[in-house]
Amino acid sequence: QKEVEQNSGPLSVPEGAIASLNCTYSDRGSQSFFWYRQYSGKSPELIMSIYSNGDKEDGRFTAQLNKASQYVSLLIRDSQPSDSATYLCAVRGDTGGFKTIFGAGTRLFVKA
Amino acid sequence: NAGVTQTPKFQVLKTGQSMTLQCAQDMNHNSMYWYRQDPGMGLRLIYYSASEGTTDKGEVPNGYNVSRLNKREFSLRLESAAPSQTSVYFCASSEVWGAQETQYFGPGTRLLVL
């Protein structure tokens, strides 16, 4: 079982719709959760971090965390073609020297 | 600030050749990382350095060595390249406050081993 799992996609949504990206993790002791965006041929960049159960909103992005279900999600409201990218879920735990583990990513396409 | 820089951007090696990938950061971060990214595999940690003078193995360390030269620089060496090491290599740095961390990535090195 992979430590951080994501649906590889591609996830295709029309412009203006809500894109919902999901991630599950195996380490129940995980403390920190991150979403990175990676455009094709570029390096990842952090867009959201969340540390406690519930929702965290930042502009059009909302991260949701449910530690009991070991589940974290990212919602993108009013999706734009510029949101088309691969979204990497990352989890930082309390084992293995507190290393951050990345999922394989979900490819998102926003159709104009 | 340049952030995290990596050299070279591209490299082609023959099997058995050696090379060193260079990474430097100007954000005064303590932690630095080397990842490889293969299609469908996400980012896999090769080695990391929590602070100057320390290095630790990550998920896929075999075939690699690292040196934390000083606080700014963290290099990755392939002693005898193999085709399985064809990948995109990313260096990252971060500062950690308890559970909080933001990793900043370099632009990547695209390596092809023939």
mmCIF file of C-alpha atoms in Angstrom, chain A residues 2-3 31-32 34 36 38 40-46 49 51 88 92 96-105, chain B residues 33 35 37 40-45 48 57-59 90 94 96 98-108 110:
data_model
loop_
_atom_site.group_PDB
_atom_site.id
_atom_site.type_symbol
_atom_site.label_atom_id
_atom_site.label_comp_id
_atom_site.label_asym_id
_atom_site.label_seq_id
_atom_site.Cartn_x
_atom_site.Cartn_y
_atom_site.Cartn_z
ATOM 1 C CA LYS A 2 1.383 3.383 -0.982
ATOM 2 C CA GLU A 3 1.764 5.824 1.869
ATOM 3 C CA GLN A 31 0.622 15.900 11.375
ATOM 4 C CA SER A 32 0.877 18.131 8.328
ATOM 5 C CA PHE A 34 0.143 19.974 1.821
ATOM 6 C CA TYR A 36 1.554 21.396 -4.339
ATOM 7 C CA GLN A 38 3.134 21.412 -10.717
ATOM 8 C CA SER A 40 4.129 20.575 -17.018
ATOM 9 C CA GLY A 41 7.907 20.768 -17.183
ATOM 10 C CA LYS A 42 8.126 22.924 -14.058
ATOM 11 C CA SER A 43 8.887 22.345 -10.403
ATOM 12 C CA PRO A 44 6.240 21.936 -7.677
ATOM 13 C CA GLU A 45 5.048 24.951 -5.720
ATOM 14 C CA LEU A 46 3.093 24.966 -2.475
ATOM 15 C CA SER A 49 -1.167 23.566 3.841
ATOM 16 C CA TYR A 51 -2.731 20.968 10.017
ATOM 17 C CA LEU A 88 0.562 16.701 -5.588
ATOM 18 C CA ARG A 92 4.471 14.979 6.829
ATOM 19 C CA GLY A 96 10.915 8.258 9.597
ATOM 20 C CA GLY A 97 12.544 11.472 10.685
ATOM 21 C CA PHE A 98 9.541 13.634 9.898
ATOM 22 C CA LYS A 99 10.049 13.328 6.171
ATOM 23 C CA THR A 100 7.422 14.579 3.770
ATOM 24 C CA ILE A 101 5.915 11.903 1.526
ATOM 25 C CA PHE A 102 4.413 12.904 -1.823
ATOM 26 C CA GLY A 103 1.623 11.246 -3.726
ATOM 27 C CA ALA A 104 1.964 10.579 -7.436
ATOM 28 C CA GLY A 105 -0.315 13.504 -8.284
ATOM 29 C CA TYR B 33 16.359 17.451 -0.078
ATOM 30 C CA TYR B 35 14.055 13.956 -5.073
ATOM 31 C CA GLN B 37 10.405 12.239 -10.290
ATOM 32 C CA GLY B 40 3.341 8.060 -12.506
ATOM 33 C CA MET B 41 5.600 7.796 -9.460
ATOM 34 C CA GLY B 42 5.441 11.237 -7.968
ATOM 35 C CA LEU B 43 8.385 12.645 -6.056
ATOM 36 C CA ARG B 44 10.560 10.091 -4.315
ATOM 37 C CA LEU B 45 13.059 11.176 -1.708
ATOM 38 C CA TYR B 48 17.909 14.679 2.779
ATOM 39 C CA LYS B 57 18.810 8.233 3.340
ATOM 40 C CA GLY B 58 15.379 8.619 1.884
ATOM 41 C CA GLU B 59 13.196 6.155 0.048
ATOM 42 C CA PHE B 90 14.644 18.115 -7.983
ATOM 43 C CA SER B 94 12.794 24.198 3.682
ATOM 44 C CA VAL B 96 10.625 23.633 9.667
ATOM 45 C CA GLY B 98 7.108 22.139 14.444
ATOM 46 C CA ALA B 99 4.629 20.628 12.027
ATOM 47 C CA GLN B 100 4.822 23.533 9.604
ATOM 48 C CA GLU B 101 7.007 23.345 6.557
ATOM 49 C CA THR B 102 7.140 24.813 3.071
ATOM 50 C CA GLN B 103 9.472 23.164 0.626
ATOM 51 C CA TYR B 104 10.878 25.342 -2.147
ATOM 52 C CA PHE B 105 11.972 23.477 -5.230
ATOM 53 C CA GLY B 106 14.670 24.167 -7.759
ATOM 54 C CA PRO B 107 13.918 24.051 -11.507
ATOM 55 C CA GLY B 108 15.063 20.443 -11.860
ATOM 56 C CA ARG B 110 16.644 16.285 -16.592
#
